Tab-separated table of N, CA and C in Angstrom:
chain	number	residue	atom	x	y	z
A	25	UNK	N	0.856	-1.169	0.000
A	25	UNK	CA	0.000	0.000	0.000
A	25	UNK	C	0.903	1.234	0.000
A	26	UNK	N	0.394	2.206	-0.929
A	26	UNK	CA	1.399	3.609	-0.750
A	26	UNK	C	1.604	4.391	0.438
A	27	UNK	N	2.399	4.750	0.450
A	27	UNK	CA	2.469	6.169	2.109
A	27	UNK	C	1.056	6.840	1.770
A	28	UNK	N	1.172	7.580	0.634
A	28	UNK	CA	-0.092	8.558	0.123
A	28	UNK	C	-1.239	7.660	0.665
A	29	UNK	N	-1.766	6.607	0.635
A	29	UNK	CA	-3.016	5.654	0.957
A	29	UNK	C	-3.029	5.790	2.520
A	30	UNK	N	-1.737	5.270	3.047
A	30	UNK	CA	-1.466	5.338	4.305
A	30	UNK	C	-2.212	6.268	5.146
A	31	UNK	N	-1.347	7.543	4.561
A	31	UNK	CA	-1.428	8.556	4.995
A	31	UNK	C	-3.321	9.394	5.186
A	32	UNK	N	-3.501	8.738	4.019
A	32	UNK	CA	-5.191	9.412	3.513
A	32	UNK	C	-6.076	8.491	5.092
A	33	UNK	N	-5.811	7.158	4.803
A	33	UNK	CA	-6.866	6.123	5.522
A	33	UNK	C	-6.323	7.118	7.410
A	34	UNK	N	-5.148	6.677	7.717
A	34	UNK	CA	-4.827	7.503	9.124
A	34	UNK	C	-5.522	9.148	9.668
A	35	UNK	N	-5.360	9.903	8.046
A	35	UNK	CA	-5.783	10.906	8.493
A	35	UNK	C	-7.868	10.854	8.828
A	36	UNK	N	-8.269	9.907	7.953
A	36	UNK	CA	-9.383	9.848	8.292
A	36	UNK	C	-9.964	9.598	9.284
A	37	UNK	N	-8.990	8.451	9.951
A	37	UNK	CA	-9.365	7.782	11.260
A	37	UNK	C	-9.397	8.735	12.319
A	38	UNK	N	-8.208	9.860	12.236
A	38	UNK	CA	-7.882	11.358	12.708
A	38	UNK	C	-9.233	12.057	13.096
A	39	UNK	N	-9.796	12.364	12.008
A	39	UNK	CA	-10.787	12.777	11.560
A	39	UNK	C	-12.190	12.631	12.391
A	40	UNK	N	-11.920	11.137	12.993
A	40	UNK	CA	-13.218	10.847	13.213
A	40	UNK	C	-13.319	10.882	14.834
A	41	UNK	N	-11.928	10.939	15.250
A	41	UNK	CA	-11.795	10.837	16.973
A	41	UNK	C	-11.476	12.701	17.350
A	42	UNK	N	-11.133	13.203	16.157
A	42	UNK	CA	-10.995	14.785	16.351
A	42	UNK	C	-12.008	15.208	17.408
A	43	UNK	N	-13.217	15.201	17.228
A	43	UNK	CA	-14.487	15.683	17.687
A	43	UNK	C	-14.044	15.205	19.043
A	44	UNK	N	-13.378	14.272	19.730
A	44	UNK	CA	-13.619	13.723	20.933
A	44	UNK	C	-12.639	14.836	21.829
A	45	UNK	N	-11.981	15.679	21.187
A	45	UNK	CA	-10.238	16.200	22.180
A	45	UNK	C	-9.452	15.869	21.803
A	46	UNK	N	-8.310	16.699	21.726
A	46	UNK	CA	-7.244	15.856	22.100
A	46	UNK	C	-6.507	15.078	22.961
A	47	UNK	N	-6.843	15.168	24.167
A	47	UNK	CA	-6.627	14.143	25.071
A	47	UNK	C	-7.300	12.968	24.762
A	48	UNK	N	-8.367	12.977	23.927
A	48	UNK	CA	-8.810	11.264	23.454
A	48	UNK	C	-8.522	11.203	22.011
A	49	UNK	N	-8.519	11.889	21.246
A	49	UNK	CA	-8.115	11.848	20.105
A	49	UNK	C	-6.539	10.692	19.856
A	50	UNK	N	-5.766	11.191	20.243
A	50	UNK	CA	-4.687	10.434	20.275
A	50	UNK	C	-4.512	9.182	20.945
A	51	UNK	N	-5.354	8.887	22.069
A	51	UNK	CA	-5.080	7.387	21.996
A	51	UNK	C	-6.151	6.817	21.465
A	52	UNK	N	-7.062	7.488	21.266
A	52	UNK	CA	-8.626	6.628	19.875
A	52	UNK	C	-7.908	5.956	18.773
A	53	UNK	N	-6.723	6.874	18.381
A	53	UNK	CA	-6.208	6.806	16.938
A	53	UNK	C	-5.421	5.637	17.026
A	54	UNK	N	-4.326	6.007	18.361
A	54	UNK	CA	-3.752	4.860	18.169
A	54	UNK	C	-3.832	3.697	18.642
A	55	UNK	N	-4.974	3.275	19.146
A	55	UNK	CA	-5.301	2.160	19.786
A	55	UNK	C	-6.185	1.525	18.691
A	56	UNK	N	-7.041	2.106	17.554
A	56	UNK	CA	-7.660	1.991	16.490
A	56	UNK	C	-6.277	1.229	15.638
A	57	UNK	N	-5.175	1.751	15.418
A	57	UNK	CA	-4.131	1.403	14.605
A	57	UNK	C	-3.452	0.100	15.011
A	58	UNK	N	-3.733	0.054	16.419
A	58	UNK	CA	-3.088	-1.371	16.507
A	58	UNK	C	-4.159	-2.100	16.770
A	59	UNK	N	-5.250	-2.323	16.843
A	59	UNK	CA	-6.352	-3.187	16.820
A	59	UNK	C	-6.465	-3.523	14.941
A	60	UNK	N	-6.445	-2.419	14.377
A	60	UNK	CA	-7.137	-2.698	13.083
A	60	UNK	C	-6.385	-2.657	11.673
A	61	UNK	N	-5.318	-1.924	12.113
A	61	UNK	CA	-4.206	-2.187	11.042
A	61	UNK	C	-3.266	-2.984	11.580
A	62	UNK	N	-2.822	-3.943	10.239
A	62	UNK	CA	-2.083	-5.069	9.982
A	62	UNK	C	-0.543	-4.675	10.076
A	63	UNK	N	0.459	-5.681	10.937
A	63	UNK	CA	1.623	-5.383	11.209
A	63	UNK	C	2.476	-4.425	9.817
A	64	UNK	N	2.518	-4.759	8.588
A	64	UNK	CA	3.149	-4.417	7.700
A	64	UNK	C	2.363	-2.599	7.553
A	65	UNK	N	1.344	-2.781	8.073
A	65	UNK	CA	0.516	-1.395	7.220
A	65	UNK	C	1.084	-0.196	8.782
A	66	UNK	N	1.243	-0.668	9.620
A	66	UNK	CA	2.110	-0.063	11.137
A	66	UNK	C	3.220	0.058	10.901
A	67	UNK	N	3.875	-0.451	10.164
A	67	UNK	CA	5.617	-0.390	9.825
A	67	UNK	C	5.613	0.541	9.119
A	68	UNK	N	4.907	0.652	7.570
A	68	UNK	CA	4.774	1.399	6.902
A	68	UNK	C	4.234	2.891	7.322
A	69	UNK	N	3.616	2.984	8.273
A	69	UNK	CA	2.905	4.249	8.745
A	69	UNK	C	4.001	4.734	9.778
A	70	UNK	N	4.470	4.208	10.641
A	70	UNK	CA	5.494	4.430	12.028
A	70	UNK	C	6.832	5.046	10.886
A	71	UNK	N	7.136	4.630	9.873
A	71	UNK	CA	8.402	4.935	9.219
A	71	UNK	C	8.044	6.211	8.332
A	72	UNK	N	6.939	6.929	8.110
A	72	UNK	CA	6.598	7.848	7.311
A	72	UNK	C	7.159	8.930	8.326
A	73	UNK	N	7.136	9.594	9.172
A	73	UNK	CA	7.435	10.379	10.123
A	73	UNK	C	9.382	10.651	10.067
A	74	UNK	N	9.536	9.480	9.429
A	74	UNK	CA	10.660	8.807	9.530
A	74	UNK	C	11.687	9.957	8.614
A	75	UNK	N	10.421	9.926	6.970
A	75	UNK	CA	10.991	10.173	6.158
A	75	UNK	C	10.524	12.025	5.370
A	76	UNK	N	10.052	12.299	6.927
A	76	UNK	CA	9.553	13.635	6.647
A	76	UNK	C	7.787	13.824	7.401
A	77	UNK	N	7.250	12.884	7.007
A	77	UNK	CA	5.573	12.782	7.033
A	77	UNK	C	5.017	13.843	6.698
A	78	UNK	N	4.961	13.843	5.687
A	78	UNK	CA	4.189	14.746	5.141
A	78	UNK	C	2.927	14.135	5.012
A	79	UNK	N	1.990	15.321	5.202
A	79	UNK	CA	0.652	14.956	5.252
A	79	UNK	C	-0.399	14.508	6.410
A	80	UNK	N	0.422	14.309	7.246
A	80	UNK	CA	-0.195	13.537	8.510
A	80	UNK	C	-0.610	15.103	9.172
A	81	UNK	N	-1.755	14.422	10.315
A	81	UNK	CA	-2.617	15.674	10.306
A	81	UNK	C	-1.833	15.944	12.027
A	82	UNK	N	-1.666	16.744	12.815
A	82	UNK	CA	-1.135	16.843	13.865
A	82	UNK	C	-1.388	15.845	15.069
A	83	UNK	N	-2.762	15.305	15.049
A	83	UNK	CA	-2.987	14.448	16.333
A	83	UNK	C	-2.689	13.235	15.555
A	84	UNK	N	-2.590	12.669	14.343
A	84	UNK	CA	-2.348	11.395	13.890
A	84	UNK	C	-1.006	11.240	14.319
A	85	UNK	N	-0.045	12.184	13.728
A	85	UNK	CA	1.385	12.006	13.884
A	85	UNK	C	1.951	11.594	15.493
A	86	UNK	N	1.155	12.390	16.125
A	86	UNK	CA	0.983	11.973	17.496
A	86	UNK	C	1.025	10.179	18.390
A	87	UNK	N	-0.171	10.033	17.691
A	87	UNK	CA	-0.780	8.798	17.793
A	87	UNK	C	0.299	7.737	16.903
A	88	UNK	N	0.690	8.264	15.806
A	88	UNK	CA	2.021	6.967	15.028
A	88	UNK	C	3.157	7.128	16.017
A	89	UNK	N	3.801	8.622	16.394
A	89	UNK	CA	4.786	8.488	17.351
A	89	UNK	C	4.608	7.355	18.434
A	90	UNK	N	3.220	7.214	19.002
A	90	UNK	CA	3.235	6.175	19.850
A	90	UNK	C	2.856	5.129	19.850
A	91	UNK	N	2.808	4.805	18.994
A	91	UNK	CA	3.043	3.321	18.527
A	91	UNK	C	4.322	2.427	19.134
C-alpha cells in the first residue's frame, strides 16, 4: 500500500476521533491502529514520520509516534 493511501486512511481515522479532544483523540487513533491495522501497514505508517511525514494531520502524527 502507498504512504499517500497510508497517509489518507490515518488521516481519516484522525478525523473521526478529532471531535472527541485531544486528550482522546490520540489514543482513539492509536489504539484503532493497533487493533485494526495489519503489522506491515504499522511499519509502513510508524516509518513515514521517519521520512519527513508529510501529510499527517497533527494528532495522527501523534498517535504513530506512539506506537
Amino acid at each position: 500500500m502507498s504512504p499517500d493511501r497510508l497517509v489518507y486512511m490515518a488521516n481519516q481515522i484522525g478525523a473521526f476521533f478529532r471531535s472527541q479532544g485531544p486528550d482522546k483523540a490520540v489514543p482513539g487513533i492509536t489504539e484503532h491502529l493497533k487493533k485494526f491495522w495489519e503489522p506491515r501497514m504499522r511499519r509502513a505508517i510508524i516509518a513515514h514520520p521517519e521520512a519527513g511525514g508529510d501529510g499527517l494531520a497533527p494528532e495522527v502524527r501523534a498517535a504513530v509516534e506512539a506506537l
